Amino acid sequence: MSWNRRHLITIEELSLAELEQIHTVAAAFKKVLGRSVKKIPALRGKTIVNLFLEPSTRTRMAFDMAAKRLSADVISFDAASSSTTKGETLRDTAENIAALGADMIVIRHNCAGSPLYLSRILDIPVINAGDGSHEHPTQGLLDTFTIKERLGTLRGRRVVILGDILFSRVARSNIHALVKFGADVTLCGPSTLVPESLRSLGVKVSHDLRSALADAEVVMLLRIQHERQTASMFPSLGEYTSMFGLNRTRAGWLHPNAIIMHPGPINRGVEIDSDLADGDRSVILDQVSNGIAVRMACLYLCAGGRPEAVTPTE
Ligand code: CP
């Protein structure tokens, strides 16, 4: 199957075959990252601009590394010292970046729909690195890649996403990806952050932590997205932790081989205790590492790279 998309905006719009294709290409690139020379010339001569208008550590650095491993030139936009502080619009900013010769834009923005908007007005590929509470497609791709790497398959796996689902773009992208891969997904947290309406996405909803975690094979923690909440969604952080924080006792309810995930940044002692975040069952740093190969795959495919050129049949 060939790849026919120039933009990566949501997981919702991708087919299962497209998700699998990205994972296959990412697996090939992961082998490249294991070599002594971790670089291939696939995007030599291309310039990629990381247009991050919201803070980021992992995503921005992983896109930066991914582009460099593909031999592209990378420019990281510095929002604080840019002319956006003088009132320049997103459209003008992006059109000027394209006029300067960028071949691709990776955008993070606090406004849902910004990447889609740019994809409609620019002639170059646009990749969504997180838009408001909407989607964070490369996070969903790297999370499902990591689960498959650890558990072999996603089909039928019992996955719990625990925490602030309502305001989480990570949750939304993971829900779409996990459901397409055939996982059995339960969303858990306070009813204010995990509304019943989310069942329409093909998942279960629970407000009872013990029954949600019972025998789960994957638990994915999410931090409270204070920056997106306009009202108090629970009485206090202490009360949230006492009811929904993952600690050693509660981790004992999981399947014996369960893995513990978190997209970062972690609020230690709030949604997860440090001994679990740093423990044997944690794959949190694997998620971060896998983010490079997965983003290499996304950049490569959206730039017009042929999947078969990097995934030879054996
Ligand atoms: N997971 C994630 O998006 O982390 P950053 O905000 O640090 O990029």
PDB file of C-alpha atoms and ligand atoms in Angstrom:
ATOM      1  CA  MET A   1       0.000   0.000   0.000  1.00  0.00           C
ATOM      2  CA  SER A   2       1.338   3.463  -0.857  1.00  0.00           C
ATOM      3  CA  TRP A   3       1.121   6.497   1.450  1.00  0.00           C
ATOM      4  CA  ASN A   4      -1.093   9.223  -0.003  1.00  0.00           C
ATOM      5  CA  ARG A   5      -1.153  11.950   2.675  1.00  0.00           C
ATOM      6  CA  ARG A   6       0.880  15.169   2.715  1.00  0.00           C
ATOM      7  CA  HIS A   7      -0.340  16.248   6.153  1.00  0.00           C
ATOM      8  CA  LEU A   8      -0.707  14.494   9.495  1.00  0.00           C
ATOM      9  CA  ILE A   9      -3.468  16.281  11.377  1.00  0.00           C
ATOM     10  CA  THR A  10      -5.424  13.649  13.350  1.00  0.00           C
ATOM     11  CA  ILE A  11      -5.448   9.949  14.119  1.00  0.00           C
ATOM     12  CA  GLU A  12      -9.214  10.016  13.761  1.00  0.00           C
ATOM     13  CA  GLU A  13      -8.863  10.403   9.980  1.00  0.00           C
ATOM     14  CA  LEU A  14      -6.259   7.631   9.544  1.00  0.00           C
ATOM     15  CA  SER A  15      -7.200   4.081   8.588  1.00  0.00           C
ATOM     16  CA  LEU A  16      -5.866   1.042  10.423  1.00  0.00           C
ATOM     17  CA  ALA A  17      -3.702   0.300   7.362  1.00  0.00           C
ATOM     18  CA  GLU A  18      -2.169   3.792   7.563  1.00  0.00           C
ATOM     19  CA  LEU A  19      -1.470   3.410  11.287  1.00  0.00           C
ATOM     20  CA  GLU A  20       0.201   0.073  10.630  1.00  0.00           C
ATOM     21  CA  GLN A  21       2.219   1.565   7.791  1.00  0.00           C
ATOM     22  CA  ILE A  22       3.592   4.323  10.028  1.00  0.00           C
ATOM     23  CA  HIS A  23       4.533   1.694  12.634  1.00  0.00           C
ATOM     24  CA  THR A  24       6.259  -0.458  10.003  1.00  0.00           C
ATOM     25  CA  VAL A  25       8.331   2.476   8.745  1.00  0.00           C
ATOM     26  CA  ALA A  26       9.053   3.533  12.356  1.00  0.00           C
ATOM     27  CA  ALA A  27      10.331   0.018  13.137  1.00  0.00           C
ATOM     28  CA  ALA A  28      12.730   0.281  10.178  1.00  0.00           C
ATOM     29  CA  PHE A  29      13.935   3.686  11.385  1.00  0.00           C
ATOM     30  CA  LYS A  30      14.366   2.349  14.921  1.00  0.00           C
ATOM     31  CA  LYS A  31      16.949  -0.062  13.492  1.00  0.00           C
ATOM     32  CA  VAL A  32      18.786   2.909  11.954  1.00  0.00           C
ATOM     33  CA  LEU A  33      18.826   4.593  15.400  1.00  0.00           C
ATOM     34  CA  GLY A  34      20.530   1.498  16.815  1.00  0.00           C
ATOM     35  CA  ARG A  35      23.494   1.790  14.429  1.00  0.00           C
ATOM     36  CA  SER A  36      26.755   3.592  15.197  1.00  0.00           C
ATOM     37  CA  VAL A  37      25.908   6.077  12.420  1.00  0.00           C
ATOM     38  CA  LYS A  38      22.306   7.012  13.227  1.00  0.00           C
ATOM     39  CA  LYS A  39      21.648   9.046  10.120  1.00  0.00           C
ATOM     40  CA  ILE A  40      20.273   8.460   6.616  1.00  0.00           C
ATOM     41  CA  PRO A  41      20.069  10.946   3.721  1.00  0.00           C
ATOM     42  CA  ALA A  42      16.303  10.537   3.146  1.00  0.00           C
ATOM     43  CA  LEU A  43      15.404  14.234   3.621  1.00  0.00           C
ATOM     44  CA  ARG A  44      18.726  15.807   2.655  1.00  0.00           C
ATOM     45  CA  GLY A  45      18.147  19.289   1.236  1.00  0.00           C
ATOM     46  CA  LYS A  46      14.760  19.694   2.968  1.00  0.00           C
ATOM     47  CA  THR A  47      14.126  22.314   5.659  1.00  0.00           C
ATOM     48  CA  ILE A  48      11.674  21.567   8.466  1.00  0.00           C
ATOM     49  CA  VAL A  49      10.401  24.318  10.771  1.00  0.00           C
ATOM     50  CA  ASN A  50       9.236  23.420  14.278  1.00  0.00           C
ATOM     51  CA  LEU A  51       6.568  26.049  14.915  1.00  0.00           C
ATOM     52  CA  PHE A  52       5.848  25.504  18.601  1.00  0.00           C
ATOM     53  CA  LEU A  53       3.565  28.155  20.095  1.00  0.00           C
ATOM     54  CA  GLU A  54       3.069  26.171  23.310  1.00  0.00           C
ATOM     55  CA  PRO A  55       5.735  24.767  25.659  1.00  0.00           C
ATOM     56  CA  SER A  56       7.227  21.346  24.905  1.00  0.00           C
ATOM     57  CA  THR A  57      10.234  19.287  25.923  1.00  0.00           C
ATOM     58  CA  ARG A  58       9.754  15.790  24.480  1.00  0.00           C
ATOM     59  CA  THR A  59       7.808  16.484  21.293  1.00  0.00           C
ATOM     60  CA  ARG A  60       9.913  19.389  20.073  1.00  0.00           C
ATOM     61  CA  MET A  61      13.207  17.633  20.798  1.00  0.00           C
ATOM     62  CA  ALA A  62      12.021  14.367  19.247  1.00  0.00           C
ATOM     63  CA  PHE A  63      10.899  16.151  16.056  1.00  0.00           C
ATOM     64  CA  ASP A  64      14.225  17.988  16.029  1.00  0.00           C
ATOM     65  CA  MET A  65      16.169  14.727  16.423  1.00  0.00           C
ATOM     66  CA  ALA A  66      13.969  12.913  13.903  1.00  0.00           C
ATOM     67  CA  ALA A  67      14.537  15.567  11.227  1.00  0.00           C
ATOM     68  CA  LYS A  68      18.295  15.564  11.853  1.00  0.00           C
ATOM     69  CA  ARG A  69      18.469  11.754  11.687  1.00  0.00           C
ATOM     70  CA  LEU A  70      16.843  12.056   8.245  1.00  0.00           C
ATOM     71  CA  SER A  71      19.482  14.693   7.269  1.00  0.00           C
ATOM     72  CA  ALA A  72      16.972  17.555   7.009  1.00  0.00           C
ATOM     73  CA  ASP A  73      17.851  21.073   8.124  1.00  0.00           C
ATOM     74  CA  VAL A  74      15.775  22.083  11.147  1.00  0.00           C
ATOM     75  CA  ILE A  75      14.764  25.507  12.378  1.00  0.00           C
ATOM     76  CA  SER A  76      13.085  25.811  15.776  1.00  0.00           C
ATOM     77  CA  PHE A  77      10.790  28.818  15.949  1.00  0.00           C
ATOM     78  CA  ASP A  78      11.261  30.784  19.152  1.00  0.00           C
ATOM     79  CA  ALA A  79       7.801  32.121  19.968  1.00  0.00           C
ATOM     80  CA  ALA A  80       8.951  34.385  22.802  1.00  0.00           C
ATOM     81  CA  SER A  81      11.345  36.370  20.558  1.00  0.00           C
ATOM     82  CA  SER A  82       9.199  36.219  17.422  1.00  0.00           C
ATOM     83  CA  SER A  83       6.904  38.805  15.880  1.00  0.00           C
ATOM     84  CA  THR A  84       3.867  36.916  17.216  1.00  0.00           C
ATOM     85  CA  THR A  85       4.540  39.035  20.349  1.00  0.00           C
ATOM     86  CA  LYS A  86       3.824  42.108  18.162  1.00  0.00           C
ATOM     87  CA  GLY A  87       0.477  40.720  17.104  1.00  0.00           C
ATOM     88  CA  GLU A  88       1.399  38.869  13.902  1.00  0.00           C
ATOM     89  CA  THR A  89      -1.263  36.300  13.056  1.00  0.00           C
ATOM     90  CA  LEU A  90      -0.700  32.558  12.779  1.00  0.00           C
ATOM     91  CA  ARG A  91      -1.543  32.746   9.080  1.00  0.00           C
ATOM     92  CA  ASP A  92       1.003  35.506   8.407  1.00  0.00           C
ATOM     93  CA  THR A  93       3.634  33.746  10.495  1.00  0.00           C
ATOM     94  CA  ALA A  94       3.164  30.456   8.654  1.00  0.00           C
ATOM     95  CA  GLU A  95       2.982  32.045   5.186  1.00  0.00           C
ATOM     96  CA  ASN A  96       6.219  33.914   5.889  1.00  0.00           C
ATOM     97  CA  ILE A  97       7.912  30.694   7.033  1.00  0.00           C
ATOM     98  CA  ALA A  98       6.780  29.025   3.803  1.00  0.00           C
ATOM     99  CA  ALA A  99       7.983  32.026   1.769  1.00  0.00           C
ATOM    100  CA  LEU A 100      11.393  31.672   3.411  1.00  0.00           C
ATOM    101  CA  GLY A 101      11.624  28.229   1.854  1.00  0.00           C
ATOM    102  CA  ALA A 102      10.461  25.773   4.509  1.00  0.00           C
ATOM    103  CA  ASP A 103       9.536  22.394   3.039  1.00  0.00           C
ATOM    104  CA  MET A 104       7.427  21.297   6.011  1.00  0.00           C
ATOM    105  CA  ILE A 105       5.941  22.783   9.196  1.00  0.00           C
ATOM    106  CA  VAL A 106       5.472  20.941  12.482  1.00  0.00           C
ATOM    107  CA  ILE A 107       3.026  22.951  14.591  1.00  0.00           C
ATOM    108  CA  ARG A 108       1.970  22.942  18.240  1.00  0.00           C
ATOM    109  CA  HIS A 109      -0.713  25.446  19.173  1.00  0.00           C
ATOM    110  CA  ASN A 110      -3.166  25.926  22.032  1.00  0.00           C
ATOM    111  CA  CYS A 111      -6.023  26.396  19.581  1.00  0.00           C
ATOM    112  CA  ALA A 112      -7.692  23.193  18.334  1.00  0.00           C
ATOM    113  CA  GLY A 113      -7.866  23.183  14.550  1.00  0.00           C
ATOM    114  CA  SER A 114      -4.735  25.312  13.938  1.00  0.00           C
ATOM    115  CA  PRO A 115      -2.848  22.523  12.083  1.00  0.00           C
ATOM    116  CA  LEU A 116      -5.882  21.789   9.891  1.00  0.00           C
ATOM    117  CA  TYR A 117      -6.210  25.500   9.128  1.00  0.00           C
ATOM    118  CA  LEU A 118      -2.560  25.746   8.045  1.00  0.00           C
ATOM    119  CA  SER A 119      -2.838  22.576   5.957  1.00  0.00           C
ATOM    120  CA  ARG A 120      -5.620  24.274   3.975  1.00  0.00           C
ATOM    121  CA  ILE A 121      -3.746  27.491   3.230  1.00  0.00           C
ATOM    122  CA  LEU A 122      -0.143  26.322   2.754  1.00  0.00           C
ATOM    123  CA  ASP A 123       1.342  24.364  -0.149  1.00  0.00           C
ATOM    124  CA  ILE A 124       3.729  22.458   2.113  1.00  0.00           C
ATOM    125  CA  PRO A 125       3.051  19.496   4.447  1.00  0.00           C
ATOM    126  CA  VAL A 126       1.833  20.300   7.964  1.00  0.00           C
ATOM    127  CA  ILE A 127       2.246  17.968  10.935  1.00  0.00           C
ATOM    128  CA  ASN A 128       0.228  18.378  14.122  1.00  0.00           C
ATOM    129  CA  ALA A 129       2.411  18.277  17.252  1.00  0.00           C
ATOM    130  CA  GLY A 130      -0.594  18.931  19.520  1.00  0.00           C
ATOM    131  CA  ASP A 131      -3.542  21.317  19.076  1.00  0.00           C
ATOM    132  CA  GLY A 132      -5.362  22.419  22.218  1.00  0.00           C
ATOM    133  CA  SER A 133      -7.440  19.616  23.711  1.00  0.00           C
ATOM    134  CA  HIS A 134      -8.043  18.128  20.269  1.00  0.00           C
ATOM    135  CA  GLU A 135      -5.304  15.692  19.130  1.00  0.00           C
ATOM    136  CA  HIS A 136      -1.627  14.840  19.531  1.00  0.00           C
ATOM    137  CA  PRO A 137      -1.359  12.258  16.748  1.00  0.00           C
ATOM    138  CA  THR A 138       2.343  11.448  17.009  1.00  0.00           C
ATOM    139  CA  GLN A 139       1.904  10.773  20.745  1.00  0.00           C
ATOM    140  CA  GLY A 140      -0.883   8.282  19.978  1.00  0.00           C
ATOM    141  CA  LEU A 141       1.316   6.677  17.333  1.00  0.00           C
ATOM    142  CA  LEU A 142       4.348   6.335  19.612  1.00  0.00           C
ATOM    143  CA  ASP A 143       2.243   5.069  22.522  1.00  0.00           C
ATOM    144  CA  THR A 144       0.626   2.324  20.439  1.00  0.00           C
ATOM    145  CA  PHE A 145       4.037   1.509  18.894  1.00  0.00           C
ATOM    146  CA  THR A 146       5.432   1.069  22.435  1.00  0.00           C
ATOM    147  CA  ILE A 147       2.551  -1.162  23.545  1.00  0.00           C
ATOM    148  CA  LYS A 148       2.959  -3.380  20.467  1.00  0.00           C
ATOM    149  CA  GLU A 149       6.696  -3.586  21.092  1.00  0.00           C
ATOM    150  CA  ARG A 150       6.100  -4.735  24.688  1.00  0.00           C
ATOM    151  CA  LEU A 151       2.954  -6.846  24.363  1.00  0.00           C
ATOM    152  CA  GLY A 152       3.167  -8.035  20.745  1.00  0.00           C
ATOM    153  CA  THR A 153      -0.305  -6.959  19.712  1.00  0.00           C
ATOM    154  CA  LEU A 154      -2.971  -4.472  20.689  1.00  0.00           C
ATOM    155  CA  ARG A 155      -5.948  -6.580  19.657  1.00  0.00           C
ATOM    156  CA  GLY A 156      -7.967  -7.486  22.761  1.00  0.00           C
ATOM    157  CA  ARG A 157      -5.485  -5.870  25.178  1.00  0.00           C
ATOM    158  CA  ARG A 158      -7.118  -4.295  28.221  1.00  0.00           C
ATOM    159  CA  VAL A 159      -5.948  -0.669  28.322  1.00  0.00           C
ATOM    160  CA  VAL A 160      -6.944   1.868  30.984  1.00  0.00           C
ATOM    161  CA  ILE A 161      -6.448   5.578  30.371  1.00  0.00           C
ATOM    162  CA  LEU A 162      -6.568   7.238  33.775  1.00  0.00           C
ATOM    163  CA  GLY A 163      -6.866  10.934  34.608  1.00  0.00           C
ATOM    164  CA  ASP A 164      -7.903  14.123  32.881  1.00  0.00           C
ATOM    165  CA  ILE A 165      -9.436  12.733  29.686  1.00  0.00           C
ATOM    166  CA  LEU A 166     -11.711  15.672  28.917  1.00  0.00           C
ATOM    167  CA  PHE A 167      -8.907  18.179  28.343  1.00  0.00           C
ATOM    168  CA  SER A 168      -6.299  15.741  26.999  1.00  0.00           C
ATOM    169  CA  ARG A 169      -5.294  15.675  23.334  1.00  0.00           C
ATOM    170  CA  VAL A 170      -3.104  12.673  24.198  1.00  0.00           C
ATOM    171  CA  ALA A 171      -6.170  10.774  25.392  1.00  0.00           C
ATOM    172  CA  ARG A 172      -8.140  11.642  22.264  1.00  0.00           C
ATOM    173  CA  SER A 173      -5.411  10.491  19.869  1.00  0.00           C
ATOM    174  CA  ASN A 174      -4.778   7.343  21.888  1.00  0.00           C
ATOM    175  CA  ILE A 175      -8.474   6.483  22.038  1.00  0.00           C
ATOM    176  CA  HIS A 176      -8.753   6.694  18.241  1.00  0.00           C
ATOM    177  CA  ALA A 177      -5.575   4.659  17.710  1.00  0.00           C
ATOM    178  CA  LEU A 178      -6.306   2.002  20.350  1.00  0.00           C
ATOM    179  CA  VAL A 179      -9.877   1.452  19.146  1.00  0.00           C
ATOM    180  CA  LYS A 180      -8.683   1.081  15.519  1.00  0.00           C
ATOM    181  CA  PHE A 181      -6.069  -1.458  16.656  1.00  0.00           C
ATOM    182  CA  GLY A 182      -8.800  -3.457  18.449  1.00  0.00           C
ATOM    183  CA  ALA A 183      -7.827  -2.790  22.078  1.00  0.00           C
ATOM    184  CA  ASP A 184     -10.382  -2.989  24.902  1.00  0.00           C
ATOM    185  CA  VAL A 185     -10.202   0.585  26.263  1.00  0.00           C
ATOM    186  CA  THR A 186     -11.515   1.880  29.601  1.00  0.00           C
ATOM    187  CA  LEU A 187     -11.367   5.556  30.542  1.00  0.00           C
ATOM    188  CA  CYS A 188     -11.217   6.225  34.278  1.00  0.00           C
ATOM    189  CA  GLY A 189     -11.224   9.337  36.460  1.00  0.00           C
ATOM    190  CA  PRO A 190     -13.632  11.760  38.137  1.00  0.00           C
ATOM    191  CA  SER A 191     -16.944  12.163  36.329  1.00  0.00           C
ATOM    192  CA  THR A 192     -16.132  15.847  35.681  1.00  0.00           C
ATOM    193  CA  LEU A 193     -13.047  14.802  33.676  1.00  0.00           C
ATOM    194  CA  VAL A 194     -14.393  11.555  32.201  1.00  0.00           C
ATOM    195  CA  PRO A 195     -17.928  12.241  30.965  1.00  0.00           C
ATOM    196  CA  GLU A 196     -20.221   9.384  29.952  1.00  0.00           C
ATOM    197  CA  SER A 197     -20.499  10.905  26.462  1.00  0.00           C
ATOM    198  CA  LEU A 198     -17.010   9.583  25.675  1.00  0.00           C
ATOM    199  CA  ARG A 199     -18.545   6.098  25.338  1.00  0.00           C
ATOM    200  CA  SER A 200     -19.535   7.171  21.815  1.00  0.00           C
ATOM    201  CA  LEU A 201     -15.830   6.776  20.873  1.00  0.00           C
ATOM    202  CA  GLY A 202     -16.099   3.003  21.358  1.00  0.00           C
ATOM    203  CA  VAL A 203     -14.661   2.833  24.890  1.00  0.00           C
ATOM    204  CA  LYS A 204     -15.872   1.994  28.403  1.00  0.00           C
ATOM    205  CA  VAL A 205     -16.154   4.685  31.078  1.00  0.00           C
ATOM    206  CA  SER A 206     -15.552   4.005  34.771  1.00  0.00           C
ATOM    207  CA  HIS A 207     -15.300   6.176  37.855  1.00  0.00           C
ATOM    208  CA  ASP A 208     -14.296   3.248  40.052  1.00  0.00           C
ATOM    209  CA  LEU A 209     -10.524   2.876  40.008  1.00  0.00           C
ATOM    210  CA  ARG A 210     -10.360  -0.617  41.491  1.00  0.00           C
ATOM    211  CA  SER A 211     -12.699  -2.219  38.974  1.00  0.00           C
ATOM    212  CA  ALA A 212     -11.092  -0.304  36.075  1.00  0.00           C
ATOM    213  CA  LEU A 213      -7.562  -1.409  36.962  1.00  0.00           C
ATOM    214  CA  ALA A 214      -8.504  -5.037  37.741  1.00  0.00           C
ATOM    215  CA  ASP A 215      -6.339  -7.210  35.455  1.00  0.00           C
ATOM    216  CA  ALA A 216      -5.586  -4.329  33.040  1.00  0.00           C
ATOM    217  CA  GLU A 217      -2.515  -4.982  30.853  1.00  0.00           C
ATOM    218  CA  VAL A 218      -1.730  -1.320  30.208  1.00  0.00           C
ATOM    219  CA  VAL A 219      -2.375   1.735  32.353  1.00  0.00           C
ATOM    220  CA  MET A 220      -1.748   5.112  30.773  1.00  0.00           C
ATOM    221  CA  LEU A 221      -1.616   7.998  33.258  1.00  0.00           C
ATOM    222  CA  LEU A 222      -2.461  11.558  32.284  1.00  0.00           C
ATOM    223  CA  ARG A 223      -1.598  14.696  34.190  1.00  0.00           C
ATOM    224  CA  ILE A 224      -4.242  17.246  35.126  1.00  0.00           C
ATOM    225  CA  GLN A 225      -4.295  19.839  32.327  1.00  0.00           C
ATOM    226  CA  HIS A 226      -4.638  22.897  34.575  1.00  0.00           C
ATOM    227  CA  GLU A 227      -3.762  25.214  31.683  1.00  0.00           C
ATOM    228  CA  ARG A 228      -6.915  24.192  29.780  1.00  0.00           C
ATOM    229  CA  GLN A 229      -9.412  24.023  32.651  1.00  0.00           C
ATOM    230  CA  THR A 230     -11.601  27.062  33.102  1.00  0.00           C
ATOM    231  CA  ALA A 231     -13.305  25.842  36.283  1.00  0.00           C
ATOM    232  CA  SER A 232     -12.489  23.629  39.260  1.00  0.00           C
ATOM    233  CA  MET A 233     -13.053  20.027  38.155  1.00  0.00           C
ATOM    234  CA  PHE A 234     -12.373  18.448  41.600  1.00  0.00           C
ATOM    235  CA  PRO A 235     -11.975  19.848  45.127  1.00  0.00           C
ATOM    236  CA  SER A 236      -8.156  19.691  45.441  1.00  0.00           C
ATOM    237  CA  LEU A 237      -5.120  17.908  44.013  1.00  0.00           C
ATOM    238  CA  GLY A 238      -4.799  16.000  47.293  1.00  0.00           C
ATOM    239  CA  GLU A 239      -8.326  14.659  46.940  1.00  0.00           C
ATOM    240  CA  TYR A 240      -7.688  13.759  43.277  1.00  0.00           C
ATOM    241  CA  THR A 241      -4.586  11.795  44.280  1.00  0.00           C
ATOM    242  CA  SER A 242      -6.361  10.043  47.127  1.00  0.00           C
ATOM    243  CA  MET A 243      -9.065   8.790  44.754  1.00  0.00           C
ATOM    244  CA  PHE A 244      -7.259   8.336  41.401  1.00  0.00           C
ATOM    245  CA  GLY A 245      -3.480   8.541  41.939  1.00  0.00           C
ATOM    246  CA  LEU A 246      -1.549   5.377  41.031  1.00  0.00           C
ATOM    247  CA  ASN A 247       0.376   4.005  43.997  1.00  0.00           C
ATOM    248  CA  ARG A 248       1.959   0.633  44.790  1.00  0.00           C
ATOM    249  CA  THR A 249      -1.208  -0.822  46.346  1.00  0.00           C
ATOM    250  CA  ARG A 250      -3.341   0.146  43.366  1.00  0.00           C
ATOM    251  CA  ALA A 251      -0.724  -1.070  40.877  1.00  0.00           C
ATOM    252  CA  GLY A 252      -1.124  -4.463  42.557  1.00  0.00           C
ATOM    253  CA  TRP A 253      -4.633  -4.662  41.067  1.00  0.00           C
ATOM    254  CA  LEU A 254      -3.193  -4.686  37.519  1.00  0.00           C
ATOM    255  CA  HIS A 255      -2.334  -7.781  35.472  1.00  0.00           C
ATOM    256  CA  PRO A 256       1.017  -9.187  36.714  1.00  0.00           C
ATOM    257  CA  ASN A 257       2.701  -8.299  33.384  1.00  0.00           C
ATOM    258  CA  ALA A 258       1.049  -4.893  33.028  1.00  0.00           C
ATOM    259  CA  ILE A 259       3.019  -1.915  31.750  1.00  0.00           C
ATOM    260  CA  ILE A 260       2.740   1.632  33.096  1.00  0.00           C
ATOM    261  CA  MET A 261       2.761   4.560  30.652  1.00  0.00           C
ATOM    262  CA  HIS A 262       2.749   8.342  30.860  1.00  0.00           C
ATOM    263  CA  PRO A 263       3.232  10.822  27.983  1.00  0.00           C
ATOM    264  CA  GLY A 264       4.988  13.326  30.278  1.00  0.00           C
ATOM    265  CA  PRO A 265       5.429  15.748  31.832  1.00  0.00           C
ATOM    266  CA  ILE A 266       4.827  13.803  35.058  1.00  0.00           C
ATOM    267  CA  ASN A 267       3.489  15.390  38.211  1.00  0.00           C
ATOM    268  CA  ARG A 268       5.144  12.972  40.629  1.00  0.00           C
ATOM    269  CA  GLY A 269       3.058  12.217  43.681  1.00  0.00           C
ATOM    270  CA  VAL A 270      -0.118  13.493  42.012  1.00  0.00           C
ATOM    271  CA  GLU A 271      -1.217  11.106  39.213  1.00  0.00           C
ATOM    272  CA  ILE A 272       1.599   8.588  39.851  1.00  0.00           C
ATOM    273  CA  ASP A 273       4.048   7.839  42.649  1.00  0.00           C
ATOM    274  CA  SER A 274       7.755   8.043  41.830  1.00  0.00           C
ATOM    275  CA  ASP A 275       8.510   4.396  42.660  1.00  0.00           C
ATOM    276  CA  LEU A 276       6.086   3.323  39.898  1.00  0.00           C
ATOM    277  CA  ALA A 277       7.195   5.958  37.365  1.00  0.00           C
ATOM    278  CA  ASP A 278      10.781   4.760  37.816  1.00  0.00           C
ATOM    279  CA  GLY A 279       9.995   1.067  38.425  1.00  0.00           C
ATOM    280  CA  ASP A 280      10.368  -2.134  36.378  1.00  0.00           C
ATOM    281  CA  ARG A 281       6.901  -1.937  34.847  1.00  0.00           C
ATOM    282  CA  SER A 282       7.311   1.629  33.639  1.00  0.00           C
ATOM    283  CA  VAL A 283       7.874   2.126  29.888  1.00  0.00           C
ATOM    284  CA  ILE A 284       7.783   5.921  30.159  1.00  0.00           C
ATOM    285  CA  LEU A 285      11.295   6.481  28.828  1.00  0.00           C
ATOM    286  CA  ASP A 286      10.743   3.882  26.076  1.00  0.00           C
ATOM    287  CA  GLN A 287       7.820   6.040  24.938  1.00  0.00           C
ATOM    288  CA  VAL A 288      10.159   9.032  24.714  1.00  0.00           C
ATOM    289  CA  SER A 289      12.818   7.092  22.769  1.00  0.00           C
ATOM    290  CA  ASN A 290      10.266   5.590  20.396  1.00  0.00           C
ATOM    291  CA  GLY A 291       9.037   9.110  19.689  1.00  0.00           C
ATOM    292  CA  ILE A 292      12.071   9.709  17.484  1.00  0.00           C
ATOM    293  CA  ALA A 293      11.556   6.713  15.162  1.00  0.00           C
ATOM    294  CA  VAL A 294       7.805   7.330  14.952  1.00  0.00           C
ATOM    295  CA  ARG A 295       8.331  10.992  14.086  1.00  0.00           C
ATOM    296  CA  MET A 296      10.981  10.056  11.520  1.00  0.00           C
ATOM    297  CA  ALA A 297       8.327   7.869   9.895  1.00  0.00           C
ATOM    298  CA  CYS A 298       5.756  10.693   9.904  1.00  0.00           C
ATOM    299  CA  LEU A 299       8.189  13.253   8.448  1.00  0.00           C
ATOM    300  CA  TYR A 300       9.457  10.784   5.849  1.00  0.00           C
ATOM    301  CA  LEU A 301       6.019   9.685   4.651  1.00  0.00           C
ATOM    302  CA  CYS A 302       4.506  13.182   4.564  1.00  0.00           C
ATOM    303  CA  ALA A 303       7.562  14.423   2.637  1.00  0.00           C
ATOM    304  CA  GLY A 304       6.719  11.883  -0.074  1.00  0.00           C
ATOM    305  CA  GLY A 305       9.114   9.099   0.979  1.00  0.00           C
ATOM    306  CA  ARG A 306       8.274   5.646  -0.357  1.00  0.00           C
ATOM    307  CA  PRO A 307       7.544   3.120   2.451  1.00  0.00           C
ATOM    308  CA  GLU A 308       9.039   0.250   0.442  1.00  0.00           C
ATOM    309  CA  ALA A 309      12.350   2.112   0.150  1.00  0.00           C
ATOM    310  CA  VAL A 310      12.933   1.741   3.908  1.00  0.00           C
ATOM    311  CA  THR A 311      11.009  -1.459   4.661  1.00  0.00           C
ATOM    312  CA  PRO A 312      12.425  -4.068   2.252  1.00  0.00           C
ATOM    313  CA  THR A 313      10.615  -7.411   2.280  1.00  0.00           C
ATOM    314  CA  GLU A 314      12.813 -10.130   3.791  1.00  0.00           C
TER     315      GLU A 314
HETATM  316  N1   CP B   1       4.160  14.290  25.647  1.00  0.00           N
HETATM  317  C1   CP B   1       4.369  15.584  25.329  1.00  0.00           C
HETATM  318  O1   CP B   1       3.701  16.141  24.463  1.00  0.00           O
HETATM  319  O2   CP B   1       5.359  16.191  26.039  1.00  0.00           O
HETATM  320  P1   CP B   1       5.862  17.683  25.750  1.00  0.00           P
HETATM  321  O3   CP B   1       4.731  18.609  26.102  1.00  0.00           O
HETATM  322  O4   CP B   1       7.062  17.871  26.619  1.00  0.00           O
HETATM  323  O5   CP B   1       6.181  17.767  24.287  1.00  0.00           O
END
